[in-house]
Short mmCIF file of C-alpha atoms and ligand atoms in Angstrom, two decimals:
data_model
loop_
_atom_site.label_atom_id
_atom_site.label_comp_id
_atom_site.label_asym_id
_atom_site.label_seq_id
_atom_site.Cartn_x
_atom_site.Cartn_y
_atom_site.Cartn_z
CA MET X 176 -0.02 -0.01 0.00
CA ASP X 177 1.14 3.50 -0.79
CA TYR X 178 0.25 6.11 1.76
CA PHE X 179 1.61 8.97 -0.32
CA LEU X 180 4.13 10.06 2.19
CA THR X 181 6.30 13.04 1.37
CA GLU X 182 10.00 12.56 0.67
CA GLU X 183 10.69 13.96 4.13
CA GLN X 184 8.25 11.55 5.83
CA GLN X 185 9.82 8.69 3.96
CA MET X 186 13.27 9.86 5.16
CA ILE X 187 12.03 9.87 8.77
CA ARG X 188 10.75 6.33 8.28
CA ASP X 189 14.07 5.19 6.76
CA LEU X 190 16.09 6.78 9.54
CA ALA X 191 13.87 5.36 12.26
CA ARG X 192 14.07 1.90 10.69
CA GLN X 193 17.84 2.15 10.36
CA ILE X 194 18.20 3.04 14.03
CA ALA X 195 15.79 0.26 14.96
CA GLU X 196 17.67 -2.40 12.87
CA GLU X 197 21.14 -1.32 13.86
CA LYS X 198 20.76 -0.15 17.50
CA ILE X 199 17.66 -1.85 18.87
CA VAL X 200 17.30 -5.27 17.29
CA PRO X 201 20.70 -6.54 18.41
CA VAL X 202 20.12 -5.56 22.09
CA ARG X 203 16.32 -5.84 22.55
CA ALA X 204 16.38 -9.34 24.13
CA GLU X 205 19.15 -8.32 26.49
CA LEU X 206 17.38 -5.09 27.51
CA ASP X 207 14.26 -7.13 28.18
CA GLU X 208 16.07 -9.85 30.15
CA LYS X 209 17.95 -7.32 32.25
CA ASN X 210 15.17 -4.81 32.69
CA GLU X 211 17.64 -2.25 31.40
CA TYR X 212 16.95 1.30 30.33
CA PRO X 213 17.99 1.95 26.63
CA TRP X 214 20.32 4.89 27.18
CA GLU X 215 22.53 4.06 24.16
CA VAL X 216 19.47 4.11 21.84
CA ILE X 217 18.21 7.31 23.40
CA LYS X 218 21.57 8.88 22.70
CA THR X 219 21.48 7.83 19.03
CA LEU X 220 17.86 9.11 18.74
CA ALA X 221 18.97 12.47 20.18
CA GLN X 222 21.96 12.70 17.85
CA SER X 223 19.69 11.93 14.89
CA ASP X 224 17.28 14.83 15.89
CA MET X 225 14.53 12.25 16.32
CA ILE X 226 13.67 13.21 19.93
CA GLY X 227 12.74 16.74 18.90
CA LEU X 228 10.77 15.64 15.84
CA PHE X 229 7.47 17.06 17.08
CA ILE X 230 8.86 20.18 18.77
CA PRO X 231 8.56 23.49 16.79
CA GLU X 232 11.69 24.66 15.00
CA GLU X 233 11.81 27.93 17.02
CA TYR X 234 12.46 25.79 20.12
CA GLY X 235 15.11 23.66 18.44
CA GLY X 236 12.97 20.78 17.10
CA LEU X 237 12.19 19.64 13.59
CA GLY X 238 8.70 21.11 13.74
CA LYS X 239 6.98 17.96 12.47
CA GLY X 240 3.51 16.76 13.46
CA CYS X 241 1.55 13.76 14.62
CA LEU X 242 1.97 11.79 11.40
CA GLU X 243 5.75 11.99 11.45
CA LEU X 244 5.84 11.07 15.12
CA CYS X 245 3.53 8.09 14.42
CA ILE X 246 5.80 6.93 11.61
CA ALA X 247 8.90 7.11 13.89
CA VAL X 248 7.05 5.39 16.75
CA GLU X 249 5.79 2.70 14.38
CA GLU X 250 9.25 1.91 13.20
CA LEU X 251 10.80 1.81 16.71
CA SER X 252 7.90 -0.40 17.88
CA ARG X 253 8.51 -2.82 15.05
CA ALA X 254 11.79 -3.58 16.79
CA CYS X 255 10.95 -3.04 20.51
CA VAL X 256 7.93 -1.51 22.27
CA GLY X 257 10.05 -1.07 25.42
CA VAL X 258 12.19 1.42 23.53
CA SER X 259 9.35 3.03 21.75
CA THR X 260 7.53 3.55 25.08
CA THR X 261 10.54 5.40 26.38
CA TYR X 262 10.53 7.57 23.25
CA ALA X 263 6.80 8.15 23.06
CA ALA X 264 6.48 8.87 26.85
CA ASN X 265 8.92 11.71 26.36
CA ALA X 266 6.52 13.21 23.85
CA LEU X 267 3.59 12.58 26.27
CA GLY X 268 5.39 14.40 29.03
CA THR X 269 6.26 17.29 26.71
CA TYR X 270 2.67 17.95 25.41
CA PRO X 271 1.57 19.84 28.54
CA ILE X 272 4.40 22.30 28.00
CA LEU X 273 3.88 22.46 24.24
CA LEU X 274 0.10 22.93 24.53
CA PHE X 275 -0.18 25.01 27.68
CA GLY X 276 3.18 26.42 28.49
CA SER X 277 3.93 30.21 28.27
CA ASP X 278 6.54 31.35 25.80
CA GLU X 279 8.91 31.76 28.71
CA GLN X 280 8.30 28.15 29.88
CA LYS X 281 8.70 26.84 26.34
CA LYS X 282 11.98 28.70 25.92
CA LYS X 283 13.24 27.35 29.18
CA TYR X 284 12.41 23.70 28.68
CA LEU X 285 11.79 22.81 25.00
CA PRO X 286 15.29 23.29 23.54
CA ASP X 287 16.88 20.83 26.06
CA ILE X 288 14.03 18.38 25.44
CA ALA X 289 14.39 18.76 21.68
CA ALA X 290 18.10 18.08 21.85
CA GLY X 291 17.53 15.00 24.03
CA LYS X 292 19.54 16.52 26.84
CA ARG X 293 16.77 16.22 29.35
CA LEU X 294 14.05 13.60 29.14
CA VAL X 295 10.52 14.11 30.27
CA ALA X 296 7.85 12.13 32.11
CA PHE X 297 4.13 12.73 32.53
CA GLY X 298 2.67 12.26 36.04
CA LEU X 299 -1.11 11.77 36.26
CA THR X 300 -1.78 8.23 37.48
CA GLU X 301 -1.97 7.46 41.26
CA ALA X 302 -2.82 4.40 43.33
CA ASN X 303 -6.47 5.46 43.39
CA ALA X 304 -6.66 7.38 40.14
CA GLY X 305 -6.13 5.30 37.02
CA SER X 306 -9.19 5.16 34.72
CA ASP X 307 -10.77 7.67 37.02
CA ALA X 308 -8.17 10.40 36.33
CA GLY X 309 -10.29 12.95 38.20
CA GLY X 310 -9.68 11.01 41.44
CA ILE X 311 -6.06 12.23 41.97
CA GLN X 312 -5.12 13.14 45.53
CA THR X 313 -1.68 14.72 45.16
CA THR X 314 -2.01 18.27 46.30
CA ALA X 315 -0.26 21.55 45.39
CA LYS X 316 -0.67 24.33 47.93
CA LEU X 317 0.30 27.87 47.15
CA GLU X 318 2.59 29.31 49.93
CA GLY X 319 4.00 32.63 49.06
CA ASN X 320 5.87 32.33 45.81
CA GLU X 321 5.93 28.55 45.87
CA TYR X 322 3.62 25.59 45.40
CA VAL X 323 4.17 22.80 47.90
CA LEU X 324 3.48 19.38 46.40
CA THR X 325 2.48 16.37 48.51
CA GLY X 326 1.50 12.96 47.24
CA THR X 327 2.60 9.94 45.18
CA LYS X 328 2.23 9.26 41.52
CA GLN X 329 2.30 5.64 40.40
CA TRP X 330 3.57 3.70 37.30
CA ILE X 331 5.24 6.68 35.70
CA THR X 332 7.12 5.85 32.49
CA ASN X 333 10.61 7.40 32.46
CA GLY X 334 10.25 7.97 36.20
CA GLY X 335 13.74 8.33 37.66
CA GLU X 336 15.44 8.60 34.29
CA ALA X 337 13.74 11.87 33.21
CA GLU X 338 14.92 15.30 34.34
CA ILE X 339 11.59 17.10 33.75
CA TYR X 340 8.17 16.02 35.04
CA THR X 341 4.77 17.41 34.09
CA ILE X 342 2.56 16.76 37.08
CA ILE X 343 -1.19 17.04 37.64
CA ALA X 344 -2.09 17.92 41.24
CA ILE X 345 -5.08 19.32 43.11
CA THR X 346 -5.03 22.92 44.03
CA ASP X 347 -8.66 23.17 45.11
CA LYS X 348 -10.19 20.03 46.54
CA ALA X 349 -13.77 21.40 46.63
CA LYS X 350 -13.81 21.82 42.91
CA GLY X 351 -13.15 18.11 41.95
CA PRO X 352 -11.49 17.75 38.55
CA ARG X 353 -11.91 21.44 37.99
CA GLY X 354 -9.64 22.00 41.01
CA ALA X 355 -6.67 20.24 39.42
CA SER X 356 -3.66 22.11 38.04
CA ALA X 357 -0.58 21.22 35.96
CA PHE X 358 3.03 21.83 36.95
CA VAL X 359 6.59 21.38 35.79
CA VAL X 360 8.81 19.73 38.49
CA GLU X 361 12.50 19.30 37.95
CA LYS X 362 14.27 16.18 39.13
CA SER X 363 16.73 17.79 41.54
CA THR X 364 14.00 19.52 43.56
CA PRO X 365 14.25 18.74 47.35
CA GLY X 366 11.29 16.71 48.51
CA PHE X 367 11.02 14.88 45.24
CA THR X 368 12.16 11.19 45.22
CA PHE X 369 11.43 7.98 43.47
CA GLY X 370 10.14 4.53 44.41
CA LYS X 371 11.66 1.26 43.24
CA LYS X 372 11.75 0.40 39.52
CA GLU X 373 8.73 -1.83 38.68
CA ASN X 374 9.32 -5.44 37.49
CA LYS X 375 6.94 -5.69 34.52
CA MET X 376 5.62 -8.40 32.23
CA GLY X 377 6.66 -6.48 29.09
CA ILE X 378 8.15 -3.19 27.92
CA ARG X 379 11.03 -4.05 30.30
CA ALA X 380 13.52 -1.76 28.49
CA SER X 381 11.36 1.16 29.73
CA SER X 382 11.49 2.30 33.36
CA THR X 383 8.39 2.68 35.51
CA ARG X 384 8.58 4.15 38.96
CA GLU X 385 6.69 5.94 41.65
CA LEU X 386 7.16 9.66 42.06
CA ILE X 387 7.07 10.74 45.66
CA PHE X 388 6.41 14.37 46.64
CA ASP X 389 6.98 15.17 50.30
CA ASN X 390 6.63 18.88 50.88
CA CYS X 391 8.31 19.45 47.55
CA ARG X 392 8.53 23.20 46.89
CA ILE X 393 8.47 24.48 43.34
CA PRO X 394 8.48 28.08 42.10
CA LYS X 395 4.98 29.33 41.33
CA GLU X 396 6.13 30.11 37.79
CA ASN X 397 6.11 26.33 37.21
CA LEU X 398 2.28 26.34 36.95
CA LEU X 399 1.28 25.43 33.38
CA GLY X 400 -1.67 27.40 32.15
CA LYS X 401 -3.92 28.58 34.95
CA GLU X 402 -4.99 27.03 38.27
CA GLY X 403 -7.93 24.69 37.71
CA MET X 404 -6.87 23.78 34.14
CA GLY X 405 -5.09 20.57 35.17
CA PHE X 406 -7.74 18.11 34.08
CA ILE X 407 -8.10 19.80 30.68
CA VAL X 408 -4.28 19.77 30.35
CA ALA X 409 -4.28 16.03 31.01
CA MET X 410 -7.15 15.25 28.67
CA LYS X 411 -5.75 17.36 25.83
CA THR X 412 -2.29 15.82 26.37
CA LEU X 413 -3.88 12.33 26.13
CA ASP X 414 -5.88 13.35 22.99
CA SER X 415 -2.66 14.39 21.43
CA SER X 416 -0.64 11.32 22.33
CA ARG X 417 -3.13 8.44 21.85
CA THR X 418 -2.74 8.20 18.09
CA GLY X 419 0.91 7.46 18.77
CA VAL X 420 -0.03 4.56 21.06
CA GLY X 421 -2.04 3.16 18.19
CA ALA X 422 1.16 3.48 16.09
CA GLN X 423 2.95 1.42 18.72
CA GLY X 424 0.35 -1.33 18.25
CA LEU X 425 0.70 -1.06 14.50
CA GLY X 426 4.50 -1.28 14.64
CA VAL X 427 4.64 -4.28 16.99
CA ALA X 428 2.06 -6.02 14.79
CA GLN X 429 4.14 -5.38 11.68
CA GLY X 430 7.27 -6.77 13.41
CA ALA X 431 5.48 -9.89 14.58
CA TYR X 432 3.80 -10.42 11.18
CA GLU X 433 7.18 -10.29 9.43
CA GLU X 434 8.68 -12.80 11.83
CA ALA X 435 5.68 -15.16 11.30
CA VAL X 436 5.98 -14.97 7.49
CA LYS X 437 9.71 -15.61 7.64
CA PHE X 438 9.26 -18.58 9.96
CA ALA X 439 6.36 -20.05 8.00
CA ARG X 440 8.51 -20.15 4.88
CA GLN X 441 11.35 -21.95 6.59
CA ARG X 442 9.52 -24.40 8.81
CA HIS X 443 8.61 -27.70 7.06
CA GLN X 444 5.94 -30.14 8.31
CA PHE X 445 4.36 -33.00 6.38
CA GLY X 446 7.05 -32.45 3.75
CA HIS X 447 6.02 -28.86 2.95
CA PRO X 448 6.79 -25.35 4.24
CA VAL X 449 4.00 -24.50 6.68
CA ILE X 450 3.19 -21.33 4.68
CA SER X 451 1.82 -23.64 1.92
CA PHE X 452 -0.98 -24.75 4.26
CA GLN X 453 -4.24 -22.85 3.95
CA ALA X 454 -4.74 -22.74 7.76
CA VAL X 455 -1.53 -20.78 8.11
CA GLN X 456 -2.12 -18.59 5.05
CA HIS X 457 -5.54 -17.52 6.40
CA MET X 458 -3.95 -16.49 9.70
CA LEU X 459 -1.31 -14.48 7.80
CA ALA X 460 -3.98 -13.00 5.54
CA ASP X 461 -6.04 -11.81 8.59
CA MET X 462 -2.88 -10.30 10.12
CA ALA X 463 -2.03 -8.49 6.81
CA ILE X 464 -5.66 -7.11 6.59
CA GLU X 465 -5.68 -5.95 10.22
CA ILE X 466 -2.30 -4.27 9.94
CA GLU X 467 -3.23 -2.40 6.73
CA ALA X 468 -6.58 -1.30 8.25
CA ALA X 469 -4.75 -0.05 11.39
CA ARG X 470 -2.22 1.88 9.30
CA ALA X 471 -4.94 3.46 7.13
CA LEU X 472 -6.83 4.56 10.30
CA ILE X 473 -3.81 5.74 12.21
CA TYR X 474 -2.37 7.78 9.32
CA SER X 475 -5.72 9.36 8.56
CA VAL X 476 -6.26 10.35 12.19
CA ALA X 477 -2.69 11.69 12.42
CA ARG X 478 -3.28 13.82 9.31
CA TYR X 479 -6.56 15.02 10.90
CA VAL X 480 -4.69 16.01 14.09
CA ASP X 481 -2.11 17.77 11.94
CA SER X 482 -4.83 19.78 10.16
CA GLY X 483 -5.30 21.65 13.44
CA ALA X 484 -8.76 20.14 14.05
CA LYS X 485 -10.00 20.65 17.65
CA ASP X 486 -12.34 17.69 17.95
CA ILE X 487 -9.63 14.98 18.08
CA SER X 488 -10.81 13.02 21.16
CA LYS X 489 -12.90 10.54 19.30
CA PRO X 490 -10.59 9.87 16.32
CA SER X 491 -7.53 9.58 18.57
CA ALA X 492 -9.35 7.23 20.85
CA MET X 493 -10.39 5.15 17.83
CA ALA X 494 -6.79 5.07 16.54
CA LYS X 495 -5.50 4.02 19.94
CA THR X 496 -8.06 1.32 20.42
CA PHE X 497 -7.92 -0.19 16.97
CA GLY X 498 -4.14 0.00 16.62
CA THR X 499 -3.46 -1.55 20.01
CA ASP X 500 -6.13 -4.28 19.61
CA VAL X 501 -4.52 -5.19 16.34
CA GLY X 502 -1.11 -5.22 18.09
CA MET X 503 -2.39 -7.70 20.63
CA LYS X 504 -4.21 -9.89 18.16
CA VAL X 505 -1.42 -10.06 15.57
CA THR X 506 1.36 -10.71 18.07
CA THR X 507 -0.71 -13.54 19.67
CA ASN X 508 -1.38 -15.05 16.29
CA ALA X 509 2.30 -14.69 15.28
CA VAL X 510 3.13 -16.80 18.30
CA GLN X 511 0.45 -19.32 17.16
CA VAL X 512 1.76 -19.51 13.59
CA MET X 513 5.27 -20.22 14.99
CA GLY X 514 3.92 -22.75 17.48
CA GLY X 515 6.44 -23.98 20.04
CA SER X 516 9.17 -21.88 18.52
CA GLY X 517 7.01 -18.73 18.92
CA TYR X 518 6.76 -19.42 22.66
CA MET X 519 10.48 -19.62 23.08
CA LYS X 520 12.81 -16.71 23.91
CA GLU X 521 15.05 -17.66 20.98
CA TYR X 522 12.50 -15.83 18.74
CA PRO X 523 11.27 -12.26 19.28
CA VAL X 524 7.52 -12.86 19.08
CA GLU X 525 6.95 -13.96 22.64
CA LYS X 526 8.41 -10.61 23.83
CA MET X 527 6.31 -8.76 21.24
CA MET X 528 3.22 -10.43 22.64
CA ARG X 529 4.18 -9.54 26.21
CA ASP X 530 5.00 -5.97 25.16
CA ALA X 531 1.76 -5.55 23.19
CA LYS X 532 -0.45 -6.17 26.21
CA ILE X 533 0.31 -2.87 27.96
CA LEU X 534 -0.75 -0.92 24.88
CA GLN X 535 -4.41 -1.92 25.54
CA ILE X 536 -3.96 -0.71 29.16
CA TYR X 537 -1.84 2.50 29.34
CA GLU X 538 -2.77 6.05 28.32
CA GLY X 539 -6.38 5.03 29.03
CA THR X 540 -7.54 1.42 28.87
CA ASN X 541 -9.31 0.41 25.61
CA GLN X 542 -12.52 0.26 27.67
CA ILE X 543 -12.03 3.92 28.67
CA GLN X 544 -11.39 4.77 24.92
CA ARG X 545 -14.68 3.13 24.01
CA ASN X 546 -16.34 5.30 26.76
CA VAL X 547 -14.79 8.38 25.23
CA ILE X 548 -16.04 7.36 21.77
CA GLY X 549 -19.41 6.48 23.24
CA GLN X 550 -19.75 9.92 24.91
CA GLU X 551 -18.90 11.59 21.54
CA ILE X 552 -21.47 9.52 19.73
CA ILE X 553 -24.12 10.67 22.27
CA LYS X 554 -23.08 14.34 21.80
CA GLU X 555 -23.15 14.00 17.97
CA ALA X 556 -26.56 12.37 18.07
CA ALA X 557 -27.96 15.17 20.28
CA ARG X 558 -26.46 17.79 17.88
CA ASN X 559 -27.95 16.08 14.78
CA LYS X 560 -31.38 15.58 16.34
N1 COS Q 811 -10.68 17.76 26.18
C1 COS Q 811 -11.08 18.83 26.89
N2 COS Q 811 -11.83 18.73 27.99
C2 COS Q 811 -12.24 17.45 28.38
C3 COS Q 811 -11.86 16.31 27.69
C4 COS Q 811 -11.03 16.46 26.56
N3 COS Q 811 -10.68 15.42 25.83
N4 COS Q 811 -12.45 15.25 28.39
C5 COS Q 811 -13.08 15.75 29.43
N5 COS Q 811 -13.01 17.12 29.43
C6 COS Q 811 -13.59 18.05 30.39
C7 COS Q 811 -15.08 17.86 30.41
O1 COS Q 811 -15.70 18.69 29.46
C8 COS Q 811 -15.47 18.30 31.83
O2 COS Q 811 -15.40 19.65 31.85
P1 COS Q 811 -16.53 20.44 32.75
O3 COS Q 811 -16.16 20.20 34.15
O4 COS Q 811 -16.32 21.87 32.34
O5 COS Q 811 -17.90 19.93 32.34
C9 COS Q 811 -14.28 17.79 32.56
O6 COS Q 811 -13.18 17.68 31.73
C10 COS Q 811 -14.56 16.54 33.23
O7 COS Q 811 -14.92 15.56 32.26
P2 COS Q 811 -15.73 14.21 32.46
O8 COS Q 811 -16.92 14.50 33.33
O9 COS Q 811 -16.02 13.55 31.18
O10 COS Q 811 -14.69 13.40 33.34
P3 COS Q 811 -14.69 11.99 33.95
O11 COS Q 811 -14.18 12.16 35.37
O12 COS Q 811 -16.03 11.34 33.79
O13 COS Q 811 -13.57 11.24 33.17
C11 COS Q 811 -12.48 10.10 31.39
C12 COS Q 811 -13.46 11.18 31.85
C13 COS Q 811 -12.83 8.73 31.78
C14 COS Q 811 -12.44 10.22 29.88
C15 COS Q 811 -11.06 10.44 31.90
O14 COS Q 811 -11.00 10.29 33.30
C16 COS Q 811 -9.96 9.62 31.32
O15 COS Q 811 -9.51 9.90 30.17
N6 COS Q 811 -9.49 8.59 32.01
C17 COS Q 811 -8.35 7.77 31.54
C18 COS Q 811 -7.13 8.49 31.97
C19 COS Q 811 -5.93 7.94 31.40
O16 COS Q 811 -5.81 7.89 30.16
N7 COS Q 811 -5.05 7.41 32.25
C20 COS Q 811 -3.85 6.87 31.83
C21 COS Q 811 -2.74 7.41 32.61
S1 COS Q 811 -1.97 8.80 31.93
S2 COS Q 811 -0.58 7.89 30.89
#
């Protein structure tokens, strides 16, 4: 299929694929086994200007949009979702600054982020606030010229490795979600520490930690937007990033599919390569259809986001849900096509299947995405009545 990418978009794909093949594929099993953060790959991505892909040129980035980011994420995910999670979470953490930061805040943080000098993490989730993002309990109290943060964020990607954190905290309890605000917190701030690194089923190259704020004082200039806008900052951030999660599902599906085709050509049973059997061909055919459908949807949604459209909640939730469901289905079926070999760590598909699972869970479970889509359907129906 030809998606009529520009020459530049094709170059981004080629570069991301080259980095994936040369720097990620040779080490992905080891990173997974050792639960090790991919610093070497991050350095290469920074040197290749890939980290600042989506950051405007005036702040040192390449000024590209959602489609280019999805293409890069797809290619990295084709090799390793642990690495692509590290990369994509950096964009997730940057969106609050990009979308709601003042010019001063952008000038202060974005150039270092674009250059890959300082990584970013996004802190919304807490022990009692996952799907119910409005249930956060971390507080930020204004005292003179400082906000004092107290509380714990859970399961934060890039936690401990990142230097910059965009954090959602409650500034006015009485107002519920409307009483939340968004802040930038720097790693070295006193009162800000980290919990242990989580031991995960998949995406083990990425790091996931608790963020602990204990009377952590930050300058009041670190408020993003206005007080009370935190929930909107979080929702708009997620609207902007979810298409990229769909692209992770697409990429891992593509990687697993290619492994399954390669294996099915080599593996002989009953005197024939297993790819000659219709049962296997039908599985591969379904995988190919699902991958192409996911790519078509994700690229269209990314182009829609890049058009500057405001109503992106529903399409980005659709891209996230469909792309990641395809990721789970195709990686599972790749293991099935490869049988006992697919289940062994000698081949990459068992890792791909473990990695794919988180995509249906993080940045809003696929059940929450369907709620978001459902709510939009109700609104549209009321408008068209
Ligand atoms: N853009 C702008 N505003 C939004 C919005 C969006 N995408 N979604 C909701 N809002 C606004 C609503 O309009 C509402 O504003 P008012 O108070 O002015 O009416 C406010 O935010 C609260 O919205 P709502 O009542 O829909 O919030 P809920 O508490 O019911 O939660 C969901 C909505 C479930 C969609 C939200 O909690 C969510 O996305 N949860 C998943 C969070 C997530 O992705 N977590 C993963 C961890 S972060 S990696």
